[in-house]
Amino acid sequence: MKNNVNISRRSFLQKAGKTSGFVVLAGGAVQLSSFNAWAAKKSAIDNHVAKTMLLVGKDMFPGKRFTDDLYMIAVDSLDGKALKDESVKSALVKGVAEFDKAAGGKYTEASIKKRMNVLKSMEGNNFFNTMRGEMVNVFFNNKRVWDVAGWEGAAYDKGGYYLRGFQDADWPQPSEEASPKGWWE
Amino acid sequence: MAKKFDLNDDTVAVVIGSGAGGGTLSNELAQKGINVVCLEAGKRYTTDDFVNDEWAAFLQTAWLDKRTTSGSWRVATDFPGLPSWIVKSVGGSTLHWAGASLRFQEHEFKVKTEYGDIAGANLLDWPISLKEMEPYYDKAEDKIGVTRTHGIPGLPGNNNFKVLYDGAQKMGYKDCHTGRMGINSMPRDGRNACLQLGFCFQGCKSGAKWSAGYTEIPKAEKTGNFELRTQAHVIQITHNKSGKIDGVVYVDKDGNQQKQKARIVAVAGNSIETPRLLLMSNTSMYPDGLSNSAGQVGKNYMRHLTASVYALMDKPVNMHRGTTMAGIITDESRNDPSRGFVGGYEMETLSLGLPFMAAFLVPGTTGYGPKMGKFLDNYDHMAGMWIVGEDMPQESNRVTLNTSEKDQNGMPVPNVHFDDHENDLKMRKHAFGKGTDVYKAAGALDVFETPPYPSTHNLGTCRMSAKPRDGVCDKNGKSHDIANLFISDGSQFTTGAAENPTLTIVSLAIRQAEHIAKEMAKGTI
Ligand SMILES: Cc1cc2nc3c(=O)[nH]c(=O)nc-3n(C[C@H](O)[C@H](O)[C@H](O)COP(=O)(O)OP(=O)(O)OC[C@H]3O[C@@H](n4cnc5c(N)ncnc54)[C@H](O)[C@@H]3O)c2cc1C
Ligand code: SF4
């Protein structure tokens, strides 16, 4: 598989300072091209662990519009927890080792087919659950991810959607009986 | 104005819970001059407190007390500690409800007669007919302000509805429209019109959606006959030597136990807490719990056959803009056994925001992979519907006390056991097929058949029955065993019907208030 890492260096640099504390080496399925911005921040886990976590998150929820710096949201969040709690850190290290073992080498260097088999065999495993949980609860609860996927978040401050495209989808307009005009019309 | 009653005042009617059932009953009784104390476990929130944020809103108001699950239903695997999505707050689950307000069909009040004997199903006719319910449905629709009733226009359909409607037309469905909704399509009853915010499940900040918390409760307070006590969690209903109810014990906001005396007690804690409370109130006189001489308390738990179909369309939809539930196809709600199952189902548009979509599209450990990634990555191209169908009551589907686990008050937690009935499985399969066809007809590239969420429609655990041996309460919700004990929420449902339950819960509460007022005037209770 050829991994499309369409992260613009500038957008990455802007965000990296805030989001990431460690160096992920270029190459393989994960290619991040900047190190300096990260080096400044303290991090609990090493590059290999971080890189594997990033790829696991990405393999779980691959999306063309999701860039690697977005997937770092989940990695970073777990890193933050690992900094505060040694047991989180050791669980992450252990989990990555299990994934590597199941991949018969390094997870990050395995083929996509192999990696999907590893994921399947790991369903319910601790590290699997941690990564999936972080993706669901942190990654998909992040505004930068919403922006990319097209969920617009809070609407009340903007006055709702009644004047902002709640009927703009390109499908035929239903009959007026089925869908009457709005109170403002 | 808001009143205060003494703990020793034994003339008051105590209502437990302030949601669809309890909030409505409280107000209806107070309007008739009856003194009411409503005890609500949750806090009081105003529309200003609601937040347009899925997880934050859920954590703010959902009922998160410890619960356990068992049985083969998938919810027990995917959400073992969260069998249901219920709200703990003034207004109860009407804070988060979507507003769909449909009457039951005539045959759905007499399914035993209509469907016959179905193996494994504990079917029973309601002791009440559609005809008897009609005047109360009418009052409830007026109270809630249901669109397409009482001259109230339907709501304008949003993007999600446009897709559904297009599919419905191409499938040849005849009855597809923006539904009968408890949402103001124009200002009414002192509340705003809908701004199409799309956060109906998080509490409607514009107040356009009916919720007992900001309609029934303040109206009751205005009568001067009503006191609401918040963070008052009832843990026991007590009785006197003759077996009549004489009060309740609750834990107040400081963790202290209080005893409120009562002339009558009406229980409306939603269909898990209501039977739990009856079971927890056992004494030497009622060793199996209150109103349980027939052994029916907690049994026949129903949750509607639910499922969702989410489609990835070929063009942007932006389904999240506008009402969460924006329209309906009713064509499949008929009883037509030639489809291989009895009963029917409704198809209603449903939208979740990206945070909830990630959690619910495919819940549990299998919820990942390229297809799921593609859907979430293209969230703006998604459309979705929820399927609500009649599920079969089964004795073995039940709420029991799990005595090995305790809640924050040291009380045994409820366990919710559920297995799908064969009829449920057949209906779900049929509904998945039709839902998929609708979206394929409208241009879907791919679909997900999404399994049930934690139950939002919890029904039937203290059911009404003509004969005492078949249920827990009579056609007025009055306990078969104890004359001054009432069941006032969805747990009264004899069977579930295909329609969303709240309009029926509210109608029954209005009807029950009439009955209670009459009996009180006669001095029989
Ligand atoms: C997300 C969502 C969407 C929904 N959409 C729809 C819809 O479109 N149409 C529809 O018809 N229905 C819908 N429903 C269902 C609807 O909300 C419920 O059917 C209805 O609110 C149930 O009424 P109830 O009185 O039984 O319980 P609730 O409204 O849940 O009220 C019960 C109240 O009792 C309180 N309580 C419980 N135990 C105790 C105790 N021991 N002491 C004190 N207080 C207690 C609770 O805190 C709660 O406030 C939806 C529900 C949810 C969660
Ligand atoms: S869409 Fe309408 S009903 Fe729903 S939250 Fe918004 S204003 Fe309220």
Short mmCIF file of C-alpha atoms in Angstrom, two decimals, chain A residues 42-46 49 53 78-97 127 130:
data_model
loop_
_atom_site.label_atom_id
_atom_site.label_comp_id
_atom_site.label_asym_id
_atom_site.label_seq_id
_atom_site.Cartn_x
_atom_site.Cartn_y
_atom_site.Cartn_z
CA LYS A 42 8.14 16.43 26.93
CA SER A 43 6.82 13.05 26.04
CA ALA A 44 6.44 9.75 27.84
CA ILE A 45 6.68 7.38 24.93
CA ASP A 46 9.40 6.85 22.35
CA VAL A 49 5.62 3.48 20.23
CA MET A 53 0.06 4.14 17.76
CA LEU A 78 -2.57 9.13 25.27
CA ASP A 79 0.95 10.48 25.64
CA GLY A 80 -0.41 13.12 27.98
CA LYS A 81 -2.02 10.41 30.10
CA ALA A 82 1.19 8.36 30.04
CA LEU A 83 3.13 11.36 31.33
CA LYS A 84 0.91 11.48 34.37
CA ASP A 85 0.52 7.77 34.92
CA GLU A 86 3.34 5.26 34.62
CA SER A 87 0.88 2.36 34.24
CA VAL A 88 -0.60 3.94 31.11
CA LYS A 89 2.86 4.26 29.68
CA SER A 90 3.81 0.65 30.35
CA ALA A 91 0.49 -0.54 28.93
CA LEU A 92 1.17 1.36 25.71
CA VAL A 93 4.69 -0.03 25.46
CA LYS A 94 3.42 -3.53 26.14
CA GLY A 95 0.60 -3.16 23.62
CA VAL A 96 2.91 -2.01 20.87
CA ALA A 97 5.21 -4.95 21.59
CA PHE A 127 -4.14 -1.81 23.74
CA THR A 130 -7.32 1.88 24.37
#
